[in-house]
PDB file of N, CA and C in Angstrom:
ATOM      1  N   MET A   9     -18.733  -6.331  -0.698  1.00  0.00           N
ATOM      2  CA  MET A   9     -18.392  -7.491   0.061  1.00  0.00           C
ATOM      3  C   MET A   9     -16.878  -7.544   0.215  1.00  0.00           C
ATOM      4  N   LYS A  10     -16.428  -8.103   1.318  1.00  0.00           N
ATOM      5  CA  LYS A  10     -15.004  -8.169   1.591  1.00  0.00           C
ATOM      6  C   LYS A  10     -14.588  -9.607   1.843  1.00  0.00           C
ATOM      7  N   THR A  11     -13.360  -9.933   1.397  1.00  0.00           N
ATOM      8  CA  THR A  11     -12.818 -11.263   1.649  1.00  0.00           C
ATOM      9  C   THR A  11     -11.314 -11.171   1.821  1.00  0.00           C
ATOM     10  N   THR A  12     -10.756 -12.222   2.381  1.00  0.00           N
ATOM     11  CA  THR A  12      -9.314 -12.367   2.526  1.00  0.00           C
ATOM     12  C   THR A  12      -8.939 -13.756   2.041  1.00  0.00           C
ATOM     13  N   VAL A  13      -7.904 -13.825   1.211  1.00  0.00           N
ATOM     14  CA  VAL A  13      -7.418 -15.110   0.707  1.00  0.00           C
ATOM     15  C   VAL A  13      -5.959 -15.273   1.121  1.00  0.00           C
ATOM     16  N   THR A  14      -5.578 -16.498   1.401  1.00  0.00           N
ATOM     17  CA  THR A  14      -4.187 -16.818   1.709  1.00  0.00           C
ATOM     18  C   THR A  14      -3.536 -17.312   0.423  1.00  0.00           C
ATOM     19  N   ILE A  15      -2.365 -16.744   0.117  1.00  0.00           N
ATOM     20  CA  ILE A  15      -1.702 -17.078  -1.138  1.00  0.00           C
ATOM     21  C   ILE A  15      -0.329 -17.700  -0.885  1.00  0.00           C
ATOM     22  N   GLN A  16       0.211 -18.279  -1.925  1.00  0.00           N
ATOM     23  CA  GLN A  16       1.531 -18.903  -1.878  1.00  0.00           C
ATOM     24  C   GLN A  16       2.567 -17.998  -2.555  1.00  0.00           C
ATOM     25  N   ASN A  17       3.817 -18.183  -2.215  1.00  0.00           N
ATOM     26  CA  ASN A  17       4.969 -17.531  -2.854  1.00  0.00           C
ATOM     27  C   ASN A  17       5.132 -16.055  -2.520  1.00  0.00           C
ATOM     28  N   LEU A  18       4.374 -15.523  -1.594  1.00  0.00           N
ATOM     29  CA  LEU A  18       4.500 -14.117  -1.203  1.00  0.00           C
ATOM     30  C   LEU A  18       5.724 -13.979  -0.310  1.00  0.00           C
ATOM     31  N   LYS A  19       6.717 -13.214  -0.754  1.00  0.00           N
ATOM     32  CA  LYS A  19       7.986 -13.161  -0.056  1.00  0.00           C
ATOM     33  C   LYS A  19       8.349 -11.797   0.512  1.00  0.00           C
ATOM     34  N   CYS A  20       7.994 -10.737  -0.179  1.00  0.00           N
ATOM     35  CA  CYS A  20       8.549  -9.439   0.219  1.00  0.00           C
ATOM     36  C   CYS A  20       7.700  -8.269  -0.298  1.00  0.00           C
ATOM     37  N   SER A  21       8.217  -7.085  -0.083  1.00  0.00           N
ATOM     38  CA  SER A  21       7.506  -5.880  -0.513  1.00  0.00           C
ATOM     39  C   SER A  21       7.443  -5.754  -2.037  1.00  0.00           C
ATOM     40  N   GLY A  22       8.386  -6.381  -2.751  1.00  0.00           N
ATOM     41  CA  GLY A  22       8.315  -6.379  -4.221  1.00  0.00           C
ATOM     42  C   GLY A  22       7.092  -7.148  -4.691  1.00  0.00           C
ATOM     43  N   CYS A  23       6.861  -8.304  -4.078  1.00  0.00           N
ATOM     44  CA  CYS A  23       5.663  -9.101  -4.380  1.00  0.00           C
ATOM     45  C   CYS A  23       4.415  -8.286  -4.049  1.00  0.00           C
ATOM     46  N   GLU A  24       4.429  -7.694  -2.870  1.00  0.00           N
ATOM     47  CA  GLU A  24       3.290  -6.892  -2.397  1.00  0.00           C
ATOM     48  C   GLU A  24       2.968  -5.777  -3.385  1.00  0.00           C
ATOM     49  N   SER A  25       3.985  -5.092  -3.851  1.00  0.00           N
ATOM     50  CA  SER A  25       3.801  -3.982  -4.789  1.00  0.00           C
ATOM     51  C   SER A  25       3.163  -4.454  -6.097  1.00  0.00           C
ATOM     52  N   THR A  26       3.684  -5.531  -6.655  1.00  0.00           N
ATOM     53  CA  THR A  26       3.146  -6.063  -7.910  1.00  0.00           C
ATOM     54  C   THR A  26       1.693  -6.480  -7.744  1.00  0.00           C
ATOM     55  N   ILE A  27       1.406  -7.207  -6.685  1.00  0.00           N
ATOM     56  CA  ILE A  27       0.029  -7.682  -6.453  1.00  0.00           C
ATOM     57  C   ILE A  27      -0.925  -6.502  -6.320  1.00  0.00           C
ATOM     58  N   ALA A  28      -0.573  -5.532  -5.490  1.00  0.00           N
ATOM     59  CA  ALA A  28      -1.457  -4.386  -5.268  1.00  0.00           C
ATOM     60  C   ALA A  28      -1.700  -3.620  -6.569  1.00  0.00           C
ATOM     61  N   LYS A  29      -0.643  -3.353  -7.322  1.00  0.00           N
ATOM     62  CA  LYS A  29      -0.791  -2.592  -8.573  1.00  0.00           C
ATOM     63  C   LYS A  29      -1.667  -3.341  -9.577  1.00  0.00           C
ATOM     64  N   LYS A  30      -1.451  -4.636  -9.722  1.00  0.00           N
ATOM     65  CA  LYS A  30      -2.228  -5.404 -10.699  1.00  0.00           C
ATOM     66  C   LYS A  30      -3.691  -5.539 -10.278  1.00  0.00           C
ATOM     67  N   LEU A  31      -3.937  -5.777  -9.003  1.00  0.00           N
ATOM     68  CA  LEU A  31      -5.327  -5.934  -8.560  1.00  0.00           C
ATOM     69  C   LEU A  31      -6.095  -4.621  -8.627  1.00  0.00           C
ATOM     70  N   HIS A  32      -5.404  -3.498  -8.456  1.00  0.00           N
ATOM     71  CA  HIS A  32      -6.070  -2.191  -8.568  1.00  0.00           C
ATOM     72  C   HIS A  32      -6.598  -1.935  -9.971  1.00  0.00           C
ATOM     73  N   THR A  33      -6.078  -2.651 -10.964  1.00  0.00           N
ATOM     74  CA  THR A  33      -6.544  -2.451 -12.341  1.00  0.00           C
ATOM     75  C   THR A  33      -7.801  -3.265 -12.653  1.00  0.00           C
ATOM     76  N   LEU A  34      -8.176  -4.171 -11.758  1.00  0.00           N
ATOM     77  CA  LEU A  34      -9.341  -5.021 -11.995  1.00  0.00           C
ATOM     78  C   LEU A  34     -10.632  -4.276 -11.662  1.00  0.00           C
ATOM     79  N   LYS A  35     -11.586  -4.367 -12.550  1.00  0.00           N
ATOM     80  CA  LYS A  35     -12.868  -3.698 -12.376  1.00  0.00           C
ATOM     81  C   LYS A  35     -13.618  -4.292 -11.176  1.00  0.00           C
ATOM     82  N   GLY A  36     -14.112  -3.416 -10.314  1.00  0.00           N
ATOM     83  CA  GLY A  36     -14.924  -3.836  -9.177  1.00  0.00           C
ATOM     84  C   GLY A  36     -14.141  -4.340  -7.976  1.00  0.00           C
ATOM     85  N   ILE A  37     -12.816  -4.225  -8.017  1.00  0.00           N
ATOM     86  CA  ILE A  37     -11.966  -4.656  -6.910  1.00  0.00           C
ATOM     87  C   ILE A  37     -11.379  -3.411  -6.256  1.00  0.00           C
ATOM     88  N   LYS A  38     -11.597  -3.287  -4.948  1.00  0.00           N
ATOM     89  CA  LYS A  38     -11.169  -2.078  -4.233  1.00  0.00           C
ATOM     90  C   LYS A  38     -10.602  -2.446  -2.867  1.00  0.00           C
ATOM     91  N   ASN A  39      -9.995  -1.458  -2.211  1.00  0.00           N
ATOM     92  CA  ASN A  39      -9.470  -1.599  -0.846  1.00  0.00           C
ATOM     93  C   ASN A  39      -8.576  -2.827  -0.700  1.00  0.00           C
ATOM     94  N   ILE A  40      -7.586  -2.911  -1.550  1.00  0.00           N
ATOM     95  CA  ILE A  40      -6.685  -4.063  -1.562  1.00  0.00           C
ATOM     96  C   ILE A  40      -5.614  -3.879  -0.494  1.00  0.00           C
ATOM     97  N   ALA A  41      -5.424  -4.921   0.306  1.00  0.00           N
ATOM     98  CA  ALA A  41      -4.380  -4.922   1.330  1.00  0.00           C
ATOM     99  C   ALA A  41      -3.621  -6.240   1.239  1.00  0.00           C
ATOM    100  N   VAL A  42      -2.307  -6.138   1.055  1.00  0.00           N
ATOM    101  CA  VAL A  42      -1.454  -7.320   0.961  1.00  0.00           C
ATOM    102  C   VAL A  42      -0.623  -7.390   2.235  1.00  0.00           C
ATOM    103  N   ASN A  43      -0.661  -8.535   2.906  1.00  0.00           N
ATOM    104  CA  ASN A  43       0.065  -8.716   4.154  1.00  0.00           C
ATOM    105  C   ASN A  43       1.123  -9.796   3.960  1.00  0.00           C
ATOM    106  N   THR A  44       2.397  -9.380   3.931  1.00  0.00           N
ATOM    107  CA  THR A  44       3.480 -10.332   3.693  1.00  0.00           C
ATOM    108  C   THR A  44       3.743 -11.227   4.902  1.00  0.00           C
ATOM    109  N   GLU A  45       3.360 -10.788   6.089  1.00  0.00           N
ATOM    110  CA  GLU A  45       3.612 -11.592   7.287  1.00  0.00           C
ATOM    111  C   GLU A  45       2.762 -12.853   7.334  1.00  0.00           C
ATOM    112  N   ASP A  46       1.494 -12.745   6.961  1.00  0.00           N
ATOM    113  CA  ASP A  46       0.627 -13.935   6.997  1.00  0.00           C
ATOM    114  C   ASP A  46       0.200 -14.403   5.607  1.00  0.00           C
ATOM    115  N   CYS A  47       0.845 -13.843   4.573  1.00  0.00           N
ATOM    116  CA  CYS A  47       0.614 -14.254   3.170  1.00  0.00           C
ATOM    117  C   CYS A  47      -0.856 -14.148   2.766  1.00  0.00           C
ATOM    118  N   THR A  48      -1.472 -13.022   3.089  1.00  0.00           N
ATOM    119  CA  THR A  48      -2.873 -12.823   2.731  1.00  0.00           C
ATOM    120  C   THR A  48      -3.059 -11.591   1.862  1.00  0.00           C
ATOM    121  N   VAL A  49      -4.153 -11.639   1.110  1.00  0.00           N
ATOM    122  CA  VAL A  49      -4.606 -10.492   0.325  1.00  0.00           C
ATOM    123  C   VAL A  49      -6.074 -10.281   0.679  1.00  0.00           C
ATOM    124  N   SER A  50      -6.392  -9.084   1.136  1.00  0.00           N
ATOM    125  CA  SER A  50      -7.770  -8.721   1.452  1.00  0.00           C
ATOM    126  C   SER A  50      -8.242  -7.711   0.420  1.00  0.00           C
ATOM    127  N   PHE A  51      -9.514  -7.789   0.070  1.00  0.00           N
ATOM    128  CA  PHE A  51     -10.050  -6.850  -0.916  1.00  0.00           C
ATOM    129  C   PHE A  51     -11.575  -6.833  -0.844  1.00  0.00           C
ATOM    130  N   ASN A  52     -12.137  -5.761  -1.344  1.00  0.00           N
ATOM    131  CA  ASN A  52     -13.587  -5.646  -1.507  1.00  0.00           C
ATOM    132  C   ASN A  52     -13.904  -5.928  -2.962  1.00  0.00           C
ATOM    133  N   TYR A  53     -15.038  -6.573  -3.187  1.00  0.00           N
ATOM    134  CA  TYR A  53     -15.457  -6.887  -4.556  1.00  0.00           C
ATOM    135  C   TYR A  53     -16.945  -6.586  -4.688  1.00  0.00           C
ATOM    136  N   GLU A  54     -17.352  -6.220  -5.899  1.00  0.00           N
ATOM    137  CA  GLU A  54     -18.730  -5.804  -6.146  1.00  0.00           C
ATOM    138  C   GLU A  54     -19.632  -6.950  -6.576  1.00  0.00           C
ATOM    139  N   THR A  55     -19.092  -7.934  -7.300  1.00  0.00           N
ATOM    140  CA  THR A  55     -19.903  -9.050  -7.795  1.00  0.00           C
ATOM    141  C   THR A  55     -19.251 -10.371  -7.398  1.00  0.00           C
ATOM    142  N   GLU A  56     -20.009 -11.433  -7.450  1.00  0.00           N
ATOM    143  CA  GLU A  56     -19.488 -12.759  -7.102  1.00  0.00           C
ATOM    144  C   GLU A  56     -18.316 -13.163  -7.995  1.00  0.00           C
ATOM    145  N   ASP A  57     -18.290 -12.677  -9.211  1.00  0.00           N
ATOM    146  CA  ASP A  57     -17.185 -12.968 -10.124  1.00  0.00           C
ATOM    147  C   ASP A  57     -15.876 -12.339  -9.657  1.00  0.00           C
ATOM    148  N   GLY A  58     -15.965 -11.372  -8.757  1.00  0.00           N
ATOM    149  CA  GLY A  58     -14.776 -10.663  -8.286  1.00  0.00           C
ATOM    150  C   GLY A  58     -13.748 -11.571  -7.648  1.00  0.00           C
ATOM    151  N   ILE A  59     -14.179 -12.498  -6.833  1.00  0.00           N
ATOM    152  CA  ILE A  59     -13.245 -13.416  -6.173  1.00  0.00           C
ATOM    153  C   ILE A  59     -12.522 -14.271  -7.203  1.00  0.00           C
ATOM    154  N   GLU A  60     -13.261 -14.819  -8.142  1.00  0.00           N
ATOM    155  CA  GLU A  60     -12.654 -15.653  -9.182  1.00  0.00           C
ATOM    156  C   GLU A  60     -11.684 -14.845 -10.035  1.00  0.00           C
ATOM    157  N   THR A  61     -12.041 -13.625 -10.357  1.00  0.00           N
ATOM    158  CA  THR A  61     -11.178 -12.757 -11.152  1.00  0.00           C
ATOM    159  C   THR A  61      -9.863 -12.504 -10.423  1.00  0.00           C
ATOM    160  N   VAL A  62      -9.931 -12.219  -9.143  1.00  0.00           N
ATOM    161  CA  VAL A  62      -8.718 -11.982  -8.350  1.00  0.00           C
ATOM    162  C   VAL A  62      -7.886 -13.257  -8.268  1.00  0.00           C
ATOM    163  N   GLN A  63      -8.513 -14.382  -8.028  1.00  0.00           N
ATOM    164  CA  GLN A  63      -7.774 -15.644  -7.940  1.00  0.00           C
ATOM    165  C   GLN A  63      -7.035 -15.949  -9.243  1.00  0.00           C
ATOM    166  N   LYS A  64      -7.678 -15.717 -10.369  1.00  0.00           N
ATOM    167  CA  LYS A  64      -7.037 -15.953 -11.662  1.00  0.00           C
ATOM    168  C   LYS A  64      -5.848 -15.019 -11.865  1.00  0.00           C
ATOM    169  N   GLU A  65      -6.010 -13.754 -11.495  1.00  0.00           N
ATOM    170  CA  GLU A  65      -4.925 -12.795 -11.651  1.00  0.00           C
ATOM    171  C   GLU A  65      -3.758 -13.140 -10.726  1.00  0.00           C
ATOM    172  N   LEU A  66      -4.056 -13.514  -9.502  1.00  0.00           N
ATOM    173  CA  LEU A  66      -2.989 -13.906  -8.576  1.00  0.00           C
ATOM    174  C   LEU A  66      -2.217 -15.111  -9.118  1.00  0.00           C
ATOM    175  N   THR A  67      -2.912 -16.092  -9.631  1.00  0.00           N
ATOM    176  CA  THR A  67      -2.252 -17.277 -10.196  1.00  0.00           C
ATOM    177  C   THR A  67      -1.409 -16.896 -11.405  1.00  0.00           C
ATOM    178  N   ARG A  68      -1.945 -16.019 -12.248  1.00  0.00           N
ATOM    179  CA  ARG A  68      -1.207 -15.565 -13.427  1.00  0.00           C
ATOM    180  C   ARG A  68       0.101 -14.875 -13.023  1.00  0.00           C
ATOM    181  N   LEU A  69       0.089 -14.168 -11.909  1.00  0.00           N
ATOM    182  CA  LEU A  69       1.273 -13.470 -11.419  1.00  0.00           C
ATOM    183  C   LEU A  69       2.256 -14.388 -10.690  1.00  0.00           C
ATOM    184  N   GLY A  70       1.794 -15.603 -10.345  1.00  0.00           N
ATOM    185  CA  GLY A  70       2.662 -16.539  -9.641  1.00  0.00           C
ATOM    186  C   GLY A  70       2.354 -16.686  -8.162  1.00  0.00           C
ATOM    187  N   TYR A  71       1.165 -16.236  -7.752  1.00  0.00           N
ATOM    188  CA  TYR A  71       0.756 -16.291  -6.352  1.00  0.00           C
ATOM    189  C   TYR A  71      -0.581 -17.019  -6.210  1.00  0.00           C
ATOM    190  N   PRO A  72      -0.584 -18.337  -6.421  1.00  0.00           N
ATOM    191  CA  PRO A  72      -1.857 -19.068  -6.333  1.00  0.00           C
ATOM    192  C   PRO A  72      -2.406 -19.097  -4.906  1.00  0.00           C
ATOM    193  N   ILE A  73      -3.690 -19.336  -4.810  1.00  0.00           N
ATOM    194  CA  ILE A  73      -4.358 -19.458  -3.516  1.00  0.00           C
ATOM    195  C   ILE A  73      -3.789 -20.674  -2.787  1.00  0.00           C
ATOM    196  N   HIS A  74      -3.643 -20.545  -1.481  1.00  0.00           N
ATOM    197  CA  HIS A  74      -3.131 -21.649  -0.667  1.00  0.00           C
ATOM    198  C   HIS A  74      -3.948 -22.914  -0.937  1.00  0.00           C
ATOM    199  N   GLY A  75      -3.248 -24.004  -1.244  1.00  0.00           N
ATOM    200  CA  GLY A  75      -3.903 -25.272  -1.553  1.00  0.00           C
ATOM    201  C   GLY A  75      -4.015 -25.546  -3.043  1.00  0.00           C
ATOM    202  N   ASP A  76      -3.907 -24.486  -3.876  1.00  0.00           N
ATOM    203  CA  ASP A  76      -3.932 -24.683  -5.327  1.00  0.00           C
ATOM    204  C   ASP A  76      -2.557 -25.157  -5.806  1.00  0.00           C
ATOM    205  N   LYS A  77      -2.520 -25.652  -7.024  1.00  0.00           N
ATOM    206  CA  LYS A  77      -1.287 -26.141  -7.637  1.00  0.00           C
ATOM    207  C   LYS A  77      -0.219 -25.043  -7.626  1.00  0.00           C
ATOM    208  N   ASN A  78       0.999 -25.405  -7.231  1.00  0.00           N
ATOM    209  CA  ASN A  78       2.097 -24.441  -7.142  1.00  0.00           C
ATOM    210  C   ASN A  78       3.365 -25.101  -7.678  1.00  0.00           C
ATOM    211  N   ASN A  79       3.408 -25.281  -8.991  1.00  0.00           N
ATOM    212  CA  ASN A  79       4.542 -25.961  -9.601  1.00  0.00           C
ATOM    213  C   ASN A  79       5.718 -25.007  -9.820  1.00  0.00           C
ATOM    214  N   LEU A  80       6.784 -25.522 -10.369  1.00  0.00           N
ATOM    215  CA  LEU A  80       7.997 -24.737 -10.577  1.00  0.00           C
ATOM    216  C   LEU A  80       7.759 -23.529 -11.480  1.00  0.00           C
ATOM    217  N   THR A  81       6.945 -23.690 -12.500  1.00  0.00           N
ATOM    218  CA  THR A  81       6.632 -22.577 -13.405  1.00  0.00           C
ATOM    219  C   THR A  81       5.927 -21.448 -12.653  1.00  0.00           C
ATOM    220  N   THR A  82       4.989 -21.800 -11.803  1.00  0.00           N
ATOM    221  CA  THR A  82       4.268 -20.795 -11.015  1.00  0.00           C
ATOM    222  C   THR A  82       5.221 -20.082 -10.065  1.00  0.00           C
ATOM    223  N   LYS A  83       6.096 -20.829  -9.425  1.00  0.00           N
ATOM    224  CA  LYS A  83       7.075 -20.217  -8.523  1.00  0.00           C
ATOM    225  C   LYS A  83       7.997 -19.271  -9.277  1.00  0.00           C
ATOM    226  N   ALA A  84       8.406 -19.656 -10.488  1.00  0.00           N
ATOM    227  CA  ALA A  84       9.257 -18.788 -11.307  1.00  0.00           C
ATOM    228  C   ALA A  84       8.535 -17.486 -11.653  1.00  0.00           C
ATOM    229  N   LYS A  85       7.243 -17.589 -11.955  1.00  0.00           N
ATOM    230  CA  LYS A  85       6.455 -16.382 -12.251  1.00  0.00           C
ATOM    231  C   LYS A  85       6.460 -15.438 -11.057  1.00  0.00           C
ATOM    232  N   SER A  86       6.391 -15.998  -9.843  1.00  0.00           N
ATOM    233  CA  SER A  86       6.370 -15.139  -8.653  1.00  0.00           C
ATOM    234  C   SER A  86       7.695 -14.390  -8.504  1.00  0.00           C
ATOM    235  N   TYR A  87       8.807 -15.029  -8.853  1.00  0.00           N
ATOM    236  CA  TYR A  87      10.099 -14.344  -8.763  1.00  0.00           C
ATOM    237  C   TYR A  87      10.180 -13.199  -9.765  1.00  0.00           C
ATOM    238  N   VAL A  88       9.651 -13.405 -10.956  1.00  0.00           N
ATOM    239  CA  VAL A  88       9.622 -12.345 -11.958  1.00  0.00           C
ATOM    240  C   VAL A  88       8.724 -11.204 -11.485  1.00  0.00           C
ATOM    241  N   SER A  89       7.549 -11.539 -10.972  1.00  0.00           N
ATOM    242  CA  SER A  89       6.622 -10.522 -10.460  1.00  0.00           C
ATOM    243  C   SER A  89       7.257  -9.741  -9.315  1.00  0.00           C
ATOM    244  N   CYS A  90       7.974 -10.444  -8.457  1.00  0.00           N
ATOM    245  CA  CYS A  90       8.659  -9.813  -7.332  1.00  0.00           C
ATOM    246  C   CYS A  90       9.693  -8.808  -7.843  1.00  0.00           C
ATOM    247  N   ALA A  91      10.501  -9.227  -8.796  1.00  0.00           N
ATOM    248  CA  ALA A  91      11.538  -8.350  -9.350  1.00  0.00           C
ATOM    249  C   ALA A  91      10.917  -7.105  -9.980  1.00  0.00           C
ATOM    250  N   ILE A  92       9.846  -7.285 -10.713  1.00  0.00           N
ATOM    251  CA  ILE A  92       9.162  -6.150 -11.328  1.00  0.00           C
ATOM    252  C   ILE A  92       8.643  -5.208 -10.247  1.00  0.00           C
ATOM    253  N   GLY A  93       8.083  -5.762  -9.190  1.00  0.00           N
ATOM    254  CA  GLY A  93       7.580  -4.946  -8.086  1.00  0.00           C
ATOM    255  C   GLY A  93       8.671  -4.146  -7.411  1.00  0.00           C
ATOM    256  N   ARG A  94       9.855  -4.721  -7.286  1.00  0.00           N
ATOM    257  CA  ARG A  94      10.971  -4.002  -6.674  1.00  0.00           C
ATOM    258  C   ARG A  94      11.465  -2.869  -7.570  1.00  0.00           C
ATOM    259  N   ILE A  95      11.471  -3.110  -8.870  1.00  0.00           N
ATOM    260  CA  ILE A  95      11.937  -2.101  -9.823  1.00  0.00           C
ATOM    261  C   ILE A  95      10.930  -0.949  -9.913  1.00  0.00           C
ATOM    262  N   ASN A  96       9.647  -1.252  -9.907  1.00  0.00           N
ATOM    263  CA  ASN A  96       8.605  -0.242 -10.112  1.00  0.00           C
ATOM    264  C   ASN A  96       8.129   0.429  -8.838  1.00  0.00           C
ATOM    265  N   LYS A  97       8.791   0.208  -7.734  1.00  0.00           N
ATOM    266  CA  LYS A  97       8.373   0.829  -6.468  1.00  0.00           C
ATOM    267  C   LYS A  97       8.524   2.313  -6.499  1.00  0.00           C
TER     268      LYS A  97
END
């Protein structure tokens, strides 16, 4: 099954790199595509739990789903994730 989610705090290729690398480590999640222009992440998942697993990981990284809570701490996490993505490119 395939889905696309709109996320918050996605700014650049550093963010994109971190998100793609982290989601590739999740079991049953494949064909990940991060689009910085429209702030979306598309992916295939094998079980219904896949969407929830991805949403939790995105929030943990600082990129909550559009409409979810996005406080200062979450925004700070996204900057750290972005920096890591730029370094590990």
